[in-house]
mmCIF file of C-alpha atoms in Angstrom:
data_model
loop_
_atom_site.group_PDB
_atom_site.id
_atom_site.type_symbol
_atom_site.label_atom_id
_atom_site.label_comp_id
_atom_site.label_asym_id
_atom_site.label_seq_id
_atom_site.Cartn_x
_atom_site.Cartn_y
_atom_site.Cartn_z
ATOM 1 C CA MET W 1 -15.009 -4.072 -23.529
ATOM 2 C CA ASN W 2 -11.670 -2.771 -22.065
ATOM 3 C CA LYS W 3 -11.619 0.702 -24.363
ATOM 4 C CA GLU W 4 -14.770 2.448 -22.891
ATOM 5 C CA LYS W 5 -16.809 0.938 -19.484
ATOM 6 C CA ILE W 6 -20.325 0.545 -19.235
ATOM 7 C CA ASN W 7 -21.741 1.812 -15.577
ATOM 8 C CA HIS W 8 -24.733 -0.575 -14.372
ATOM 9 C CA PRO W 9 -27.957 1.196 -14.989
ATOM 10 C CA PHE W 10 -29.181 1.229 -11.242
ATOM 11 C CA ILE W 11 -29.879 3.990 -8.775
ATOM 12 C CA ALA W 12 -30.790 4.237 -5.547
ATOM 13 C CA PRO W 13 -33.888 6.665 -4.336
ATOM 14 C CA ASP W 14 -32.977 9.844 -3.077
ATOM 15 C CA GLY W 15 -31.899 9.733 0.959
ATOM 16 C CA PHE W 16 -32.236 5.732 0.549
ATOM 17 C CA PHE W 17 -28.781 5.000 2.331
ATOM 18 C CA GLU W 18 -29.758 7.746 5.177
ATOM 19 C CA GLU W 19 -32.979 6.246 5.931
ATOM 20 C CA PHE W 20 -31.369 2.876 5.908
ATOM 21 C CA LYS W 21 -29.200 3.382 8.476
ATOM 22 C CA VAL W 22 -31.867 4.711 11.034
ATOM 23 C CA GLU W 23 -33.808 1.792 9.868
ATOM 24 C CA ILE W 24 -31.322 -1.163 10.450
ATOM 25 C CA SER W 25 -30.292 0.487 13.716
ATOM 26 C CA GLU W 26 -33.863 0.104 14.649
ATOM 27 C CA LYS W 27 -34.451 -2.739 13.786
ATOM 28 C CA MET W 28 -31.343 -4.415 15.420
ATOM 29 C CA SER W 29 -32.418 -2.719 18.794
ATOM 30 C CA VAL W 30 -35.627 -4.409 18.774
ATOM 31 C CA GLN W 31 -34.380 -7.766 18.233
ATOM 32 C CA GLU W 32 -31.672 -7.180 20.794
ATOM 33 C CA GLU W 33 -34.544 -6.634 23.589
ATOM 34 C CA LYS W 34 -36.396 -9.794 22.064
ATOM 35 C CA ASN W 35 -33.471 -11.508 22.682
ATOM 36 C CA HIS W 36 -32.847 -10.120 26.172
ATOM 37 C CA GLY W 37 -36.839 -10.944 26.721
ATOM 38 C CA ARG W 38 -36.304 -14.186 25.428
ATOM 39 C CA PHE W 39 -33.245 -14.922 28.040
ATOM 40 C CA ARG W 40 -35.240 -13.598 30.832
ATOM 41 C CA LYS W 41 -38.244 -16.017 30.338
ATOM 42 C CA ILE W 42 -35.806 -19.035 29.757
ATOM 43 C CA LEU W 43 -34.348 -17.988 33.341
ATOM 44 C CA LEU W 44 -37.620 -17.487 34.608
ATOM 45 C CA ILE W 45 -38.834 -21.665 33.378
ATOM 46 C CA GLY W 46 -35.567 -22.421 35.129
ATOM 47 C CA PHE W 47 -35.942 -21.220 38.512
ATOM 48 C CA LYS W 48 -39.471 -22.295 38.319
ATOM 49 C CA TYR W 49 -38.383 -25.979 37.610
ATOM 50 C CA ALA W 50 -35.325 -25.285 39.792
ATOM 51 C CA ALA W 51 -37.851 -24.870 43.135
ATOM 52 C CA ILE W 52 -40.062 -27.681 42.133
ATOM 53 C CA ILE W 53 -37.438 -29.949 42.192
ATOM 54 C CA ALA W 54 -35.830 -28.493 45.198
ATOM 55 C CA LEU W 55 -39.654 -28.724 46.973
ATOM 56 C CA SER W 56 -40.221 -31.951 45.472
ATOM 57 C CA PHE W 57 -36.941 -33.311 46.638
ATOM 58 C CA PHE W 58 -37.620 -31.473 50.047
ATOM 59 C CA LEU W 59 -41.114 -33.027 50.578
ATOM 60 C CA GLY W 60 -39.696 -36.623 49.567
ATOM 61 C CA ARG W 61 -36.933 -36.367 52.073
ATOM 62 C CA GLU W 62 -39.305 -35.597 55.105
ATOM 63 C CA SER W 63 -41.773 -38.233 54.078
ATOM 64 C CA MET W 64 -39.610 -40.463 53.664
ATOM 65 C CA ARG W 65 -38.152 -39.917 57.300
ATOM 66 C CA LEU W 66 -41.591 -40.155 58.760
ATOM 67 C CA PHE W 67 -43.195 -43.102 57.444
ATOM 68 C CA ASN W 68 -40.086 -45.243 56.355
ATOM 69 C CA PRO W 69 -40.742 -48.183 58.617
ATOM 70 C CA GLU W 70 -37.672 -49.066 59.305
ATOM 71 C CA SER W 71 -35.352 -46.123 60.316
ATOM 72 C CA SER W 72 -38.118 -43.943 61.747
ATOM 73 C CA THR W 73 -40.561 -46.400 63.684
ATOM 74 C CA SER W 74 -39.452 -44.974 66.774
ATOM 75 C CA VAL W 75 -40.035 -41.502 65.558
ATOM 76 C CA GLN W 76 -43.534 -42.713 64.379
ATOM 77 C CA SER W 77 -44.591 -44.488 67.599
ATOM 78 C CA GLU W 78 -43.718 -41.206 69.630
ATOM 79 C CA TYR W 79 -45.895 -38.915 68.065
ATOM 80 C CA PHE W 80 -48.626 -41.812 67.807
ATOM 81 C CA SER W 81 -48.304 -42.372 71.667
ATOM 82 C CA VAL W 82 -47.879 -38.304 72.349
ATOM 83 C CA ASP W 83 -51.162 -37.996 70.530
ATOM 84 C CA ALA W 84 -52.709 -40.848 72.248
ATOM 85 C CA VAL W 85 -52.222 -39.156 75.763
ATOM 86 C CA TYR W 86 -52.553 -35.753 74.753
ATOM 87 C CA SER W 87 -56.247 -36.952 73.229
ATOM 88 C CA GLN W 88 -57.386 -39.137 75.494
ATOM 89 C CA VAL W 89 -55.970 -37.364 78.998
ATOM 90 C CA SER W 90 -57.044 -33.792 80.075
ATOM 91 C CA GLU W 91 -54.489 -31.359 81.592
ATOM 92 C CA ASP W 92 -55.268 -31.425 85.053
ATOM 93 C CA GLU W 93 -54.908 -35.098 84.977
ATOM 94 C CA ILE W 94 -51.873 -34.685 83.783
ATOM 95 C CA SER W 95 -50.726 -32.411 86.457
ATOM 96 C CA ASP W 96 -52.007 -34.841 89.121
ATOM 97 C CA TYR W 97 -50.274 -37.444 87.449
ATOM 98 C CA ILE W 98 -47.205 -35.273 87.953
ATOM 99 C CA ILE W 99 -47.662 -34.101 91.344
ATOM 100 C CA GLU W 100 -48.252 -38.109 92.506
ATOM 101 C CA ASN W 101 -45.146 -39.122 90.658
ATOM 102 C CA VAL W 102 -42.806 -36.675 92.054
ATOM 103 C CA SER W 103 -41.520 -36.655 95.585
ATOM 104 C CA VAL W 104 -41.596 -33.472 97.706
ATOM 105 C CA ASN W 105 -38.140 -32.471 97.352
ATOM 106 C CA GLU W 106 -38.383 -32.604 93.050
ATOM 107 C CA LEU W 107 -41.548 -30.697 93.970
ATOM 108 C CA ASP W 108 -39.595 -28.068 95.659
ATOM 109 C CA GLN W 109 -36.756 -28.318 93.143
ATOM 110 C CA LEU W 110 -39.211 -27.956 90.218
ATOM 111 C CA ASN W 111 -40.840 -24.672 92.131
ATOM 112 C CA LEU W 112 -37.504 -23.286 93.138
ATOM 113 C CA LYS W 113 -36.429 -23.334 89.367
ATOM 114 C CA GLN W 114 -39.629 -21.736 88.492
ATOM 115 C CA MET Y 1 -15.609 8.374 15.923
ATOM 116 C CA LYS Y 2 -12.522 8.541 13.526
ATOM 117 C CA ASN Y 3 -12.922 10.084 9.858
ATOM 118 C CA ARG Y 4 -11.911 6.728 8.149
ATOM 119 C CA ILE Y 5 -11.501 4.252 10.955
ATOM 120 C CA THR Y 6 -9.164 1.108 10.446
ATOM 121 C CA GLU Y 7 -10.480 -3.016 9.507
ATOM 122 C CA GLU Y 8 -8.734 -3.581 12.979
ATOM 123 C CA TYR Y 9 -10.198 -0.473 15.007
ATOM 124 C CA LEU Y 10 -13.699 -1.713 13.443
ATOM 125 C CA LEU Y 11 -13.692 -5.183 14.337
ATOM 126 C CA GLU Y 12 -12.085 -3.834 18.259
ATOM 127 C CA LEU Y 13 -15.388 -1.457 18.463
ATOM 128 C CA LEU Y 14 -17.630 -4.678 17.318
ATOM 129 C CA ARG Y 15 -15.787 -7.012 19.797
ATOM 130 C CA ASN Y 16 -16.718 -4.941 22.844
ATOM 131 C CA SER Y 17 -20.442 -5.197 24.111
ATOM 132 C CA GLY Y 18 -19.659 -1.808 25.281
ATOM 133 C CA THR Y 19 -18.718 -0.421 21.786
ATOM 134 C CA LYS Y 20 -20.872 -2.722 19.699
ATOM 135 C CA LYS Y 21 -23.145 -0.167 18.781
ATOM 136 C CA GLU Y 22 -21.040 2.364 18.068
ATOM 137 C CA GLY Y 23 -19.111 -0.113 15.573
ATOM 138 C CA VAL Y 24 -22.438 -1.243 13.878
ATOM 139 C CA ALA Y 25 -22.945 2.534 12.726
ATOM 140 C CA ALA Y 26 -19.333 2.537 11.646
ATOM 141 C CA LEU Y 27 -19.841 -0.468 9.793
ATOM 142 C CA ILE Y 28 -23.042 0.120 8.218
ATOM 143 C CA GLU Y 29 -21.759 3.764 7.206
ATOM 144 C CA ARG Y 30 -18.546 1.947 5.764
ATOM 145 C CA TYR Y 31 -20.073 -0.552 3.752
ATOM 146 C CA GLN Y 32 -23.539 -0.470 3.390
ATOM 147 C CA MET Y 33 -23.179 1.684 -0.608
ATOM 148 C CA PRO Y 34 -20.595 -1.146 -1.693
ATOM 149 C CA LEU Y 35 -22.906 -4.259 -0.440
ATOM 150 C CA TYR Y 36 -26.288 -2.550 -1.507
ATOM 151 C CA TRP Y 37 -24.626 -2.281 -5.269
ATOM 152 C CA HIS Y 38 -23.160 -5.539 -5.030
ATOM 153 C CA ILE Y 39 -27.085 -7.037 -4.279
ATOM 154 C CA ARG Y 40 -28.137 -4.879 -6.298
ATOM 155 C CA LYS Y 41 -26.505 -6.312 -9.601
ATOM 156 C CA MET Y 42 -27.573 -9.598 -8.171
ATOM 157 C CA VAL Y 43 -31.155 -9.358 -7.371
ATOM 158 C CA VAL Y 44 -32.097 -6.646 -9.700
ATOM 159 C CA ASN Y 45 -34.935 -4.967 -7.865
ATOM 160 C CA HIS Y 46 -34.398 -2.397 -5.642
ATOM 161 C CA ASP Y 47 -36.650 -3.439 -2.698
ATOM 162 C CA ASP Y 48 -35.351 -6.841 -2.432
ATOM 163 C CA SER Y 49 -31.834 -5.480 -2.590
ATOM 164 C CA LYS Y 50 -32.894 -3.565 0.356
ATOM 165 C CA ASP Y 51 -34.223 -6.487 2.377
ATOM 166 C CA VAL Y 52 -31.535 -8.646 1.290
ATOM 167 C CA LEU Y 53 -29.007 -5.882 2.773
ATOM 168 C CA GLN Y 54 -30.869 -5.635 5.794
ATOM 169 C CA GLU Y 55 -30.688 -9.646 6.617
ATOM 170 C CA VAL Y 56 -26.973 -9.016 5.683
ATOM 171 C CA PHE Y 57 -26.494 -6.693 8.470
ATOM 172 C CA LEU Y 58 -28.498 -8.405 10.673
ATOM 173 C CA ARG Y 59 -26.560 -11.756 10.073
ATOM 174 C CA VAL Y 60 -23.355 -9.902 10.583
ATOM 175 C CA TRP Y 61 -24.351 -7.995 14.007
ATOM 176 C CA ARG Y 62 -25.676 -11.406 15.301
ATOM 177 C CA ASN Y 63 -22.342 -13.309 13.993
ATOM 178 C CA ILE Y 64 -19.436 -10.961 14.325
ATOM 179 C CA ASP Y 65 -18.027 -12.899 17.651
ATOM 180 C CA GLN Y 66 -17.696 -15.778 15.014
ATOM 181 C CA PHE Y 67 -15.512 -14.116 12.782
ATOM 182 C CA LYS Y 68 -12.240 -15.011 13.287
ATOM 183 C CA GLY Y 69 -10.213 -12.423 11.402
ATOM 184 C CA ASP Y 70 -8.651 -15.176 9.140
ATOM 185 C CA SER Y 71 -9.518 -12.881 5.870
ATOM 186 C CA LYS Y 72 -10.376 -9.323 5.510
ATOM 187 C CA LEU Y 73 -13.747 -7.962 7.062
ATOM 188 C CA PHE Y 74 -14.822 -6.541 3.567
ATOM 189 C CA THR Y 75 -13.890 -10.207 2.197
ATOM 190 C CA TRP Y 76 -16.445 -12.116 4.782
ATOM 191 C CA LEU Y 77 -19.212 -9.270 3.922
ATOM 192 C CA TYR Y 78 -18.649 -9.568 0.429
ATOM 193 C CA ARG Y 79 -19.264 -13.585 0.885
ATOM 194 C CA ILE Y 80 -22.544 -12.931 3.238
ATOM 195 C CA ALA Y 81 -23.893 -10.608 0.826
ATOM 196 C CA THR Y 82 -22.978 -13.107 -1.975
ATOM 197 C CA ASN Y 83 -24.497 -15.864 0.027
ATOM 198 C CA GLU Y 84 -27.786 -13.913 0.753
ATOM 199 C CA SER Y 85 -28.334 -12.913 -2.622
ATOM 200 C CA LEU Y 86 -28.200 -16.510 -3.720
ATOM 201 C CA ARG Y 87 -30.073 -17.557 -1.283
ATOM 202 C CA PHE Y 88 -32.997 -14.990 -2.035
ATOM 203 C CA LEU Y 89 -32.898 -16.082 -5.722
ATOM 204 C CA GLU Y 90 -33.130 -19.286 -5.467
ATOM 205 C CA ARG Y 91 -35.896 -18.905 -2.876
ATOM 206 C CA LYS Y 92 -37.502 -16.288 -5.520
ATOM 207 C CA GLN Y 93 -37.281 -19.402 -8.193
ATOM 208 C CA LYS Y 94 -38.895 -22.062 -5.826
ATOM 209 C CA ARG Y 95 -42.056 -19.360 -5.784
ATOM 210 C CA MET Y 96 -42.592 -18.392 -9.203
ATOM 211 C CA VAL Y 97 -44.479 -20.074 -11.831
ATOM 212 C CA PRO Y 98 -42.798 -23.456 -13.428
ATOM 213 C CA HIS Y 99 -42.129 -22.560 -16.969
ATOM 214 C CA ILE Y 100 -40.547 -19.049 -16.118
ATOM 215 C CA SER Y 101 -37.015 -18.874 -15.374
ATOM 216 C CA ILE Y 102 -35.068 -16.413 -12.833
ATOM 217 C CA GLN Y 103 -33.276 -15.027 -15.687
ATOM 218 C CA GLU Y 104 -36.391 -14.058 -17.583
ATOM 219 C CA MET Y 105 -37.853 -12.753 -14.963
ATOM 220 C CA LEU Y 106 -35.247 -10.713 -13.505
ATOM 221 C CA GLU Y 107 -35.124 -9.794 -17.392
ATOM 222 C CA THR Y 108 -38.531 -8.452 -16.961
ATOM 223 C CA GLU Y 109 -37.820 -7.066 -13.516
ATOM 224 C CA LEU Y 110 -34.833 -4.508 -15.545
ATOM 225 C CA GLU Y 111 -36.970 -3.568 -18.190
ATOM 226 C CA THR Y 112 -39.843 -2.660 -15.992
ATOM 227 C CA SER Y 113 -39.238 -2.056 -12.218
ATOM 228 C CA ALA Y 114 -38.052 1.467 -10.749
ATOM 229 C CA TYR Y 115 -34.902 3.075 -10.202
ATOM 230 C CA ILE Y 116 -33.005 1.888 -13.539
ATOM 231 C CA SER Y 117 -31.584 4.378 -15.506
ATOM 232 C CA GLY Y 118 -32.645 5.143 -18.654
ATOM 233 C CA GLU Y 119 -28.933 3.957 -20.776
ATOM 234 C CA GLU Y 120 -29.653 2.106 -23.122
ATOM 235 C CA ILE Y 121 -26.270 0.402 -23.840
ATOM 236 C CA GLN Y 122 -26.382 -0.231 -19.747
ATOM 237 C CA VAL Y 123 -29.687 -2.318 -19.839
ATOM 238 C CA THR Y 124 -28.431 -4.395 -23.090
ATOM 239 C CA LEU Y 125 -25.074 -4.940 -20.807
ATOM 240 C CA GLN Y 126 -27.120 -6.018 -17.912
ATOM 241 C CA LYS Y 127 -29.235 -8.265 -20.274
ATOM 242 C CA ALA Y 128 -26.351 -9.812 -21.129
ATOM 243 C CA ILE Y 129 -25.226 -10.451 -17.997
ATOM 244 C CA LEU Y 130 -28.273 -11.849 -16.791
ATOM 245 C CA LYS Y 131 -27.947 -14.688 -19.253
ATOM 246 C CA LEU Y 132 -24.765 -15.820 -17.562
ATOM 247 C CA THR Y 133 -24.692 -18.554 -14.824
ATOM 248 C CA ASP Y 134 -24.873 -16.996 -10.974
ATOM 249 C CA LYS Y 135 -21.066 -17.790 -10.303
ATOM 250 C CA GLN Y 136 -20.207 -15.955 -13.536
ATOM 251 C CA ARG Y 137 -22.336 -13.075 -13.237
ATOM 252 C CA LEU Y 138 -21.043 -12.741 -9.708
ATOM 253 C CA VAL Y 139 -17.364 -13.087 -10.921
ATOM 254 C CA PHE Y 140 -17.874 -10.554 -13.671
ATOM 255 C CA ASN Y 141 -19.996 -7.907 -11.640
ATOM 256 C CA MET Y 142 -16.839 -8.310 -9.270
ATOM 257 C CA HIS Y 143 -14.390 -7.643 -11.764
ATOM 258 C CA TYR Y 144 -15.834 -5.135 -13.710
ATOM 259 C CA PHE Y 145 -17.706 -3.023 -11.901
ATOM 260 C CA ASP Y 146 -16.251 -3.335 -8.330
ATOM 261 C CA GLU Y 147 -12.850 -3.583 -9.829
ATOM 262 C CA LEU Y 148 -11.356 -6.161 -7.216
ATOM 263 C CA ASP Y 149 -8.690 -8.606 -8.395
ATOM 264 C CA TYR Y 150 -8.494 -12.445 -8.904
ATOM 265 C CA ILE Y 151 -7.270 -12.988 -5.750
ATOM 266 C CA GLU Y 152 -10.135 -11.125 -3.638
ATOM 267 C CA ILE Y 153 -12.835 -12.519 -5.911
ATOM 268 C CA ALA Y 154 -11.349 -16.286 -4.884
ATOM 269 C CA GLU Y 155 -11.385 -15.568 -1.296
ATOM 270 C CA ILE Y 156 -14.880 -14.197 -1.740
ATOM 271 C CA LEU Y 157 -16.483 -17.333 -3.411
ATOM 272 C CA ASP Y 158 -14.020 -19.623 -1.341
ATOM 273 C CA THR Y 159 -12.197 -20.511 -4.927
ATOM 274 C CA THR Y 160 -8.921 -20.246 -6.434
ATOM 275 C CA ALA Y 161 -7.683 -16.991 -8.490
ATOM 276 C CA ASN Y 162 -6.842 -19.610 -11.533
ATOM 277 C CA ASN Y 163 -11.132 -20.649 -11.762
ATOM 278 C CA VAL Y 164 -11.800 -17.660 -11.016
ATOM 279 C CA LYS Y 165 -10.005 -15.808 -14.388
ATOM 280 C CA VAL Y 166 -11.581 -18.885 -16.174
ATOM 281 C CA LEU Y 167 -14.757 -17.969 -15.032
ATOM 282 C CA TYR Y 168 -14.244 -13.894 -16.139
ATOM 283 C CA HIS Y 169 -13.094 -15.114 -19.206
ATOM 284 C CA TYR Y 170 -16.020 -17.139 -19.936
ATOM 285 C CA ALA Y 171 -18.280 -14.460 -19.037
ATOM 286 C CA LYS Y 172 -16.382 -11.584 -20.556
ATOM 287 C CA ASN Y 173 -16.598 -13.915 -24.083
ATOM 288 C CA SER Y 174 -20.541 -14.427 -23.921
ATOM 289 C CA ILE Y 175 -21.131 -11.046 -22.879
ATOM 290 C CA GLU Y 176 -19.432 -9.746 -26.171
ATOM 291 C CA ASP Y 177 -21.140 -11.968 -28.370
ATOM 292 C CA GLN Y 178 -24.366 -11.440 -26.757
ATOM 293 C CA LEU Y 179 -23.858 -7.633 -27.209
ATOM 294 C CA LYS Y 180 -22.419 -8.070 -30.820
ATOM 295 C CA LYS Y 181 -26.120 -10.024 -31.433
ATOM 296 C CA GLU Y 182 -28.070 -6.934 -29.755
ATOM 297 C CA ILE Y 183 -25.990 -4.183 -31.272
#
C-alpha cells in the first residue's frame, strides 16, 4: 500500500464548489431572517402579555379601591350621596339652597371672587 | 480579505457580529473542499455529500460562539463533518429495507451513482474500505487520503493516538486481504 498510492474515485460536478458557496450563503441569510422574525414574534407576544398583566393589575387595584368594604366605605358613600342629591334635586334648587344658607357677607365675598 | 488568512484571524472575523458574514465566506472558501471530500468518502453519493456539507456549515454558523478554541478550528470542523456523516448514515440505515445493510447500499451506490471516475483499482479499493467498520473507515480515509497524522485524527475522533494507530493497522490489513482476493 505504501508503494503506489491509489487515489479515491470520487469526482465533483463542474463548478460545484462555486455554486455551493452561493447556495449556502443564501441559506444562511434566509435562516438569519427567519431567526429575526421569530425573535420579533416572541417580543411582540411578550409585550402583549405584559400589557394584559399591567391592565389587569390596574383594573384590580381600582376595583379594590372602589369596592373594598373596609377601606373605601367613606369614598363609596360620598359617591352615592352626591349622586343621590344630584339625581333628585334640580340645579335651581341647589342654587337656592346655597343662597338661603349663606349670609349676605359670604355672598358678597363669593361675588367679589368671581 | 487576505489571500491566505490565519485561523486566528478567521475566528476573529466569525466572532464579531459586524464581520461574521465575511468570516463565513472565508470559512466556506477555505474548508469546503477538504470537508466535502471527507464527507464524500463516507457517504459515497454526491447529492448526499452536498446535503451533509450544507448541514455542517449551517451548524458551524449557528454554533461558532460555542467554539472555545481548545482545539484547532480545522479539527473542530472535521469533527462536525464526521459526526454529521455518521448521523446521516444512521438515518439512511433506518429508512432502508431491513435485509440490506448500509455497506451493501453504499457499494451499490459506488457502482451506479454519477461522479465516480472509471478507474477500476480505485473503485476496488473503495469497496474494500466499505467492508470496514465506520471508525476504521474514518481513520483509514483521514490517514491514507487526507494525510492527517495520528494525533490530529485522535483529536477529531476524541480518542488516543495509540487507538488510532491500532485502528489504522487493522484497517490496512483488512484492505490488503480484500485486495489480494479481488486482484
